[in-house]
Tab-separated table of C-alpha atoms (C1' of nucleotides) in Angstrom:
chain	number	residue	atom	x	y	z
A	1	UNK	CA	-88.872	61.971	158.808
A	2	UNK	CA	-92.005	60.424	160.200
A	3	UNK	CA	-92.324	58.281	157.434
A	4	UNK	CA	-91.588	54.303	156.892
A	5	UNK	CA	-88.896	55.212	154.598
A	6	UNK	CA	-90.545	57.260	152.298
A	7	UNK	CA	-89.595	60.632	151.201
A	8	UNK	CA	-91.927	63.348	150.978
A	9	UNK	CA	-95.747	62.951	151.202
A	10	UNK	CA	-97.119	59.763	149.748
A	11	UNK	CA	-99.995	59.716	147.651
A	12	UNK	CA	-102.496	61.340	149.777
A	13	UNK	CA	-104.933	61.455	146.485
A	14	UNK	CA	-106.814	58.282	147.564
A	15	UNK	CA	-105.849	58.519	151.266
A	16	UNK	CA	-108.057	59.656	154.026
A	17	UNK	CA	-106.366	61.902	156.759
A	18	UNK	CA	-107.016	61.657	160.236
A	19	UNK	CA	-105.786	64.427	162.748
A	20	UNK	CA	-104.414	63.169	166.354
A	21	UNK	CA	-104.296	65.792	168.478
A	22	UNK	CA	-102.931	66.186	171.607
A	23	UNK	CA	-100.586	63.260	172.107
A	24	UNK	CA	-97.798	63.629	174.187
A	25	UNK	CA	-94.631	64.914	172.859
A	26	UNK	CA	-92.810	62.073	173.316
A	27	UNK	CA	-95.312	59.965	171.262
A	28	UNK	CA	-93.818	59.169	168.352
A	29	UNK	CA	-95.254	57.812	164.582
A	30	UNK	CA	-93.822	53.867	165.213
A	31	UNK	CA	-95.839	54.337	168.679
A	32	UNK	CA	-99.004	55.527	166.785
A	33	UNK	CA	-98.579	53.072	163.377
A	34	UNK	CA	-99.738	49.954	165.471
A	35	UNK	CA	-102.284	51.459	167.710
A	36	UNK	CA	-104.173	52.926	164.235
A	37	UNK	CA	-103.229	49.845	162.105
A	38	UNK	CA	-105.421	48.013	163.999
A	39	UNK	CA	-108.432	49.498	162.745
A	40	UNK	CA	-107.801	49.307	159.079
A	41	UNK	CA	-104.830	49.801	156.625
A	42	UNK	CA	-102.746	52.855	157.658
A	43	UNK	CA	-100.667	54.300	154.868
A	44	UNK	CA	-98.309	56.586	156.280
A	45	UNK	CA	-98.269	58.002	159.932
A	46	UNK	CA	-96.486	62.023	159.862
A	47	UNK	CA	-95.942	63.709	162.961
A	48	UNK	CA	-94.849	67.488	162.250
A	49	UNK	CA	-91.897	68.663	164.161
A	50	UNK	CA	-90.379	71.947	165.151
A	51	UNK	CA	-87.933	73.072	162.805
A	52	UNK	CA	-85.353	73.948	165.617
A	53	UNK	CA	-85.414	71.100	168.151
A	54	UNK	CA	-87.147	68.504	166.393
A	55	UNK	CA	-89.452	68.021	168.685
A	56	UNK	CA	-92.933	67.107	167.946
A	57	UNK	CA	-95.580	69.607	167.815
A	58	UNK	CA	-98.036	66.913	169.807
A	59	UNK	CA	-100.131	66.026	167.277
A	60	UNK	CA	-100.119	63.911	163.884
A	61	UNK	CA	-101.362	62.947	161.279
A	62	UNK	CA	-102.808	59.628	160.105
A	63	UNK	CA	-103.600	58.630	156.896
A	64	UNK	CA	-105.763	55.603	156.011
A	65	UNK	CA	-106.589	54.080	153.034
A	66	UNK	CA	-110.627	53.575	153.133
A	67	UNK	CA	-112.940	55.907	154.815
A	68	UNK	CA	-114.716	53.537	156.437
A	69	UNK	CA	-111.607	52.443	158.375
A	70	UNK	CA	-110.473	56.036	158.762
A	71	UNK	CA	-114.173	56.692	160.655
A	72	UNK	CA	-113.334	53.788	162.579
A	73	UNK	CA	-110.416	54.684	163.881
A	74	UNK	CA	-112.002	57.845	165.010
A	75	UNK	CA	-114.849	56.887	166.858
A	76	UNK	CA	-112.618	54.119	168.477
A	77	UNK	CA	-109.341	55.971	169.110
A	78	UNK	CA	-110.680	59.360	169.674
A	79	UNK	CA	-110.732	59.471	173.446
A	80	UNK	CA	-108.429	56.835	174.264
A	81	UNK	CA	-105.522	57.257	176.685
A	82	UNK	CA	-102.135	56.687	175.118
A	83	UNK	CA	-99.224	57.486	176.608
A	84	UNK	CA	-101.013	58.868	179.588
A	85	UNK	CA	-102.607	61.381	177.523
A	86	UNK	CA	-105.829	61.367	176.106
A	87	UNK	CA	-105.490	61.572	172.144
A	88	UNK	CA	-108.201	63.032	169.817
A	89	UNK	CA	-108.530	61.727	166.275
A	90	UNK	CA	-110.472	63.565	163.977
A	91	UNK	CA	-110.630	63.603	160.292
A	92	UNK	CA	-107.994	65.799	159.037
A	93	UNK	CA	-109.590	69.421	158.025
A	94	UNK	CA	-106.547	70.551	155.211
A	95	UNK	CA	-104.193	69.224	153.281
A	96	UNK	CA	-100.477	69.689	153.606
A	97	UNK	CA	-101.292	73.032	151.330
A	98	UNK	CA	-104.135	73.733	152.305
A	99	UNK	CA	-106.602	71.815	150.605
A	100	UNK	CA	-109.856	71.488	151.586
A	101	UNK	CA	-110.518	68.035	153.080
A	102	UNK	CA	-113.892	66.625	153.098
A	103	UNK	CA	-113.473	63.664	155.753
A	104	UNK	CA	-110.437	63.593	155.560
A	105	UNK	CA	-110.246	62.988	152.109
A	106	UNK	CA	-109.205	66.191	150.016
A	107	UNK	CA	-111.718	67.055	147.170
A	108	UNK	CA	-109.520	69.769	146.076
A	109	UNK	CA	-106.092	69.194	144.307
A	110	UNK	CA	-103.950	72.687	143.918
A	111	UNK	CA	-101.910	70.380	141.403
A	112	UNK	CA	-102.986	71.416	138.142
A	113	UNK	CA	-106.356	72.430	136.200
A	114	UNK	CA	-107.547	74.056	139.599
A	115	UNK	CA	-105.509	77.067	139.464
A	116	UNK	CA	-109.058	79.531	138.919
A	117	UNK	CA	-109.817	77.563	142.350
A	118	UNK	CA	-107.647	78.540	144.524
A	119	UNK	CA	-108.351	82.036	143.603
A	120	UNK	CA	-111.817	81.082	145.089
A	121	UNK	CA	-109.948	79.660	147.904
A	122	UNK	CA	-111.290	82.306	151.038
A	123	UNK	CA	-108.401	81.281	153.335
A	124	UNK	CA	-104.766	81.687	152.916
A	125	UNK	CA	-102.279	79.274	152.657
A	126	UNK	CA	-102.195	79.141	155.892
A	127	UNK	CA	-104.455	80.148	158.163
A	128	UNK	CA	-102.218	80.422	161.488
A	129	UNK	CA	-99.107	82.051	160.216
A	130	UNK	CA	-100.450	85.196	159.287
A	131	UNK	CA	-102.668	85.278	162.399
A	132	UNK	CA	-100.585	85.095	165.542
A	133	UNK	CA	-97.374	85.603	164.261
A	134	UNK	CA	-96.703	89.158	164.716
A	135	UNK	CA	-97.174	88.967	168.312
A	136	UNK	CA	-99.639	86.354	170.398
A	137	UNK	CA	-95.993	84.113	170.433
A	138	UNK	CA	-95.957	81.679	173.082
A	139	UNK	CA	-93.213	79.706	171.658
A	140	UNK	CA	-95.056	76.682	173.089
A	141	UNK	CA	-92.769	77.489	176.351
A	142	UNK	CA	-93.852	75.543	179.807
A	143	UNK	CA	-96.860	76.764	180.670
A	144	UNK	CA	-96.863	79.238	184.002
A	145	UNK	CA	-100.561	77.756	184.312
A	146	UNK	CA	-99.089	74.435	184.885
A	147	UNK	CA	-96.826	75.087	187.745
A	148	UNK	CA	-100.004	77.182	189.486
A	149	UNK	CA	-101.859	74.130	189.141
A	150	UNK	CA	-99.569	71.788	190.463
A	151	UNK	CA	-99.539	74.076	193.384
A	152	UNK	CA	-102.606	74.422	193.938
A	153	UNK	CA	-103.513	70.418	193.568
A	154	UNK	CA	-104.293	69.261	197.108
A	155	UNK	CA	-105.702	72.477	197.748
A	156	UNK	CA	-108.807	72.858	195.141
A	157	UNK	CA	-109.378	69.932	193.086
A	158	UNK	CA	-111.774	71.489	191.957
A	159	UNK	CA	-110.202	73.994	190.407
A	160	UNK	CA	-108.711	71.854	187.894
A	161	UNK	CA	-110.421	72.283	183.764
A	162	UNK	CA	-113.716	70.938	183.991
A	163	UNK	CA	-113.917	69.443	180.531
A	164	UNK	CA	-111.848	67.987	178.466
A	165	UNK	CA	-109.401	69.892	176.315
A	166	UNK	CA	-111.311	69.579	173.292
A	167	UNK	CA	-113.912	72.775	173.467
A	168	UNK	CA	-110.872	75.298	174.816
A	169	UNK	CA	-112.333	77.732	176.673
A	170	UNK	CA	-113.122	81.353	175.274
A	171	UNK	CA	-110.968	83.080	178.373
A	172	UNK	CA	-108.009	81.167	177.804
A	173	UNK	CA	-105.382	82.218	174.925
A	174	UNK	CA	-105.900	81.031	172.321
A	175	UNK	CA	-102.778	82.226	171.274
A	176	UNK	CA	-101.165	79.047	169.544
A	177	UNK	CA	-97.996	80.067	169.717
A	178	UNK	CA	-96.854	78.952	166.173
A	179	UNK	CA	-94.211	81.168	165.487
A	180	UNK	CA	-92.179	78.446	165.054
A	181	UNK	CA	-88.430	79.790	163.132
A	182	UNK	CA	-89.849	82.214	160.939
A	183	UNK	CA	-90.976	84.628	163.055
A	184	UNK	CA	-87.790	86.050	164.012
A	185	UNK	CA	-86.922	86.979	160.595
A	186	UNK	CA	-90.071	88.600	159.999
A	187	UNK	CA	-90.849	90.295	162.432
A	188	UNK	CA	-87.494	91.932	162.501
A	189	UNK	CA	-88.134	92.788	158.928
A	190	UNK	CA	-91.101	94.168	159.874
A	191	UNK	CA	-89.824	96.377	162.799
A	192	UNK	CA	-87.877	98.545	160.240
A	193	UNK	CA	-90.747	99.798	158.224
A	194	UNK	CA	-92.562	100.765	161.304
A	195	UNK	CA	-94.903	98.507	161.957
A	196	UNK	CA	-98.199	99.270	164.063
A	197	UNK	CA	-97.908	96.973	167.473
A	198	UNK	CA	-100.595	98.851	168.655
A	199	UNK	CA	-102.938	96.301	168.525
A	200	UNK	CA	-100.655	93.873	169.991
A	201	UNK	CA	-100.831	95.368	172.905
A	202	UNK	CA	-103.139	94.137	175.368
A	203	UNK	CA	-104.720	97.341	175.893
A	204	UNK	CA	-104.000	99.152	172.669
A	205	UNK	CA	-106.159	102.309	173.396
A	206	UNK	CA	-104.801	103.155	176.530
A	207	UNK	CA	-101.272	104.181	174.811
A	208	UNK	CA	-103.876	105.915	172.151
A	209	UNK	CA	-105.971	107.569	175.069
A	210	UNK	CA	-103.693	110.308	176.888
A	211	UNK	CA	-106.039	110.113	179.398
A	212	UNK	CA	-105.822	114.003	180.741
A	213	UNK	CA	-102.411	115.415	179.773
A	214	UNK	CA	-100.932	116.161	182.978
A	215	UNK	CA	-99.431	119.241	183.748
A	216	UNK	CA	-102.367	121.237	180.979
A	217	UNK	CA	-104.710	122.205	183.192
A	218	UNK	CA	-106.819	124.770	180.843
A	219	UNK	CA	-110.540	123.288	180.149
A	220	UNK	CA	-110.548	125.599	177.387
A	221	UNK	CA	-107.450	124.873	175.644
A	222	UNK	CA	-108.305	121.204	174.785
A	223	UNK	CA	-111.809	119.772	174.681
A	224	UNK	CA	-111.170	117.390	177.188
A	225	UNK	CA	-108.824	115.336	176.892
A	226	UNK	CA	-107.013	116.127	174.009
A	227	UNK	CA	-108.820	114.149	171.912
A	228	UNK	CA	-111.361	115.612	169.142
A	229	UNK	CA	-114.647	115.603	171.274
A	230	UNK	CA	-117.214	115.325	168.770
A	231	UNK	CA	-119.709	118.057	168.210
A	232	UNK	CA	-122.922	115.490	169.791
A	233	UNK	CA	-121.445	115.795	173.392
A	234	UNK	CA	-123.680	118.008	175.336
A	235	UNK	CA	-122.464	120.907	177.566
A	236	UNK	CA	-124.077	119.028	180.224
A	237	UNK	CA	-122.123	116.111	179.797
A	238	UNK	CA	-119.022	118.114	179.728
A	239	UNK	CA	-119.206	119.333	182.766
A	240	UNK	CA	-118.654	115.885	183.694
A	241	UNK	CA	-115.050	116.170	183.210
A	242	UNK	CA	-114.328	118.369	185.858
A	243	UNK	CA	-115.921	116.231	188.365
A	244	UNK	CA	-114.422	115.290	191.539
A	245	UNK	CA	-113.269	111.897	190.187
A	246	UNK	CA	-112.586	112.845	186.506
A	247	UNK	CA	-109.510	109.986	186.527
A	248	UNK	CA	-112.344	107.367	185.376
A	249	UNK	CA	-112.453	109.126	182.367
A	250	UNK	CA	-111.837	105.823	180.390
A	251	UNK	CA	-108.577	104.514	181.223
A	252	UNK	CA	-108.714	101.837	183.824
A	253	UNK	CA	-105.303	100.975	185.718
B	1	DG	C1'	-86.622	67.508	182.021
B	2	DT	C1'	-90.090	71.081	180.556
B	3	DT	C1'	-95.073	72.786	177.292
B	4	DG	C1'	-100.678	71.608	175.353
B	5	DA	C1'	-103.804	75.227	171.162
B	6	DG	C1'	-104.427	72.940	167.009
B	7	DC	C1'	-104.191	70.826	161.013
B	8	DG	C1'	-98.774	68.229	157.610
B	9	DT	C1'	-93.281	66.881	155.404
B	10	DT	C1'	-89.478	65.271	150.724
DNA sequence: GTTGAGCGTT
C-alpha cells in the first residue's frame, strides 16, 4: 500500500502517530515522507484509501519514531500549505483498532493480557461506522456547496468560511460520509427486518405527527389531533385547536 | 476531472 515496502502495519509499539488531515487527494505518502522526514526519523507514512477507487481519503497518517520529533513536526507542519492545501498534523488520537493513543503514542495494546480492558473500553471499535452509517451518507460526493461558492466568488467574498477548516462549524453536516463499501450490504440487510428510518429523516416527527387528519372533522371523536392528549391540557387550551389558524398546530411546512 | 469531515492497512 502506502508503505516503503512493508506489509501490514509496522511496529507501531514504540512509534508515535501523527494525523495529517486534510491534504489534498492527490497527495500521496512519497509526497508526505520527505516533507515529515525532515523533522525527525519517520518510520512509515500510511495514507488510508477507499476500498472501491483507491483513492485517498485526504488524510494520513505519520508515524515517527521519538516524541519529541513527532511534536515537532506538528507545531512546524501543522498549518503549512502543501499541495495548495493547508495540512493539519496532529498527534494521532487511535490506533489502527482503536487503541487509545496518548500523543500519539498508544498506551493501550488490545494484543494480549489486556483483554478485561477493552471491556472497559467506552467506545466501540469504531466510533464512525456505527454512527452515520445507516443514513447521514455523503459518499464524500462533490460538494453542491462548492459549486455555490464558486458562483458566488466575485460576488461576496465575504461570504467565503471565515476560519479555517479546523473548528467545523456546528450548522454544517457533520455528516462524514464514511459509508465507504460496507454500507450497501448492511443497510440492505437491515431494510428486511424493518428497520426504523424514522430518525433518519430530517424531520422525523412530522411523518409521526398527523397533523389534523383531514377529512375527520368531529372535535369529539379524537382529542385533537389524533394523538393521546394528555389529561394536564386544560379545556381552555383546547379550545385553541379550533382557532382560526389551527394549521400551526406543530407541523411547520 | 470532481469532493473536504475526520483517525489507519498486511
Amino acid at each position: 500500500m502506502s508503505h516503503f515496502g512493508r506489509a501490514g502495519p509496522p511496529d507501531i509499539r514504540d512509534t508515535f502517530s501523527l494525523l495529517v488531515l486534510n491534504i489534498t487527494f492527490r497527495t500521496t505518502a512519497d509526497d508526505l515522507f520527505p516533507l515529515f522526514d525532515k523533522y525527525g526519523k519517520v518510520v512509515d507514512v500510511f495514507i488510508p484509501r477507499d476500498r472501491r477507487t483507491g483513492e485517498s481519503r485526504g488524510f494520513a497518517f505519520v508515524r515517527y519514531k521519538y516524541a519529541d520529533e513527532a511534536q515537532k513536526a506538528v507545531e512546524k507542519l501543522d498549518g503549512k500549505i502543501v499541495d495548495g492545501r493547508e495540512i493539519m498534523v496532529q498527534f494521532a488520537k487511535y490506533g489502527p483498532n482503536a487503541e487509545r493513543i496518548h500523543k500519539g503514542r498508544i498506551i493501550e495494546t488490545t494484543s494480549k493480557t489486556k483483554g478485561r480492558s477493552r471491556s472497559r473500553s467506552p467506545r466501540p471499535r469504531y466510533r464512525d461506522e456505527n454512527r452515520d452509517r445507516d443514513c447521514r451518507r455523503r459518499s464524500r460526493s462533490r460538494s453542491r456547496e462548492r459549486y455555490d461558492r464558486d458562483r458566488n466568488r466575485g460576488r461576496e467574498r465575504d461570504h467565503r468560511r471565515h476560519s479555517r477548516s479546523r473548528s467545523a462549524s456546528p450548522d454544517h453536516h457533520k455528516g462524514r460520509g464514511r459509508g465507504r463499501y460496507e454500507d450497501d450490504r448492511r443497510s440492505r440487510s437491515r431494510s428486511d427486518h424493518s428497520a426504523s428510518p424514522a430518525r433518519c429523516s430530517p424531520h422525523p416527527w412530522r411523518s409521526l405527527s398527523p397533523r389534523r387528519t383531514p377529512g375527520v372533522d368531529s372535535p369529539d371523536a379524537q382529542t385533537s389531533n389524533g394523538a393521546p392528549v394528555p389529561k394536564t391540557v386544560s379545556p381552555h387550551t383546547r379550545v385553541d385547536s379550533r382557532s382560526p389558524t389551527p394549521q400551526r398546530s406543530d407541523a411547520d411546512e
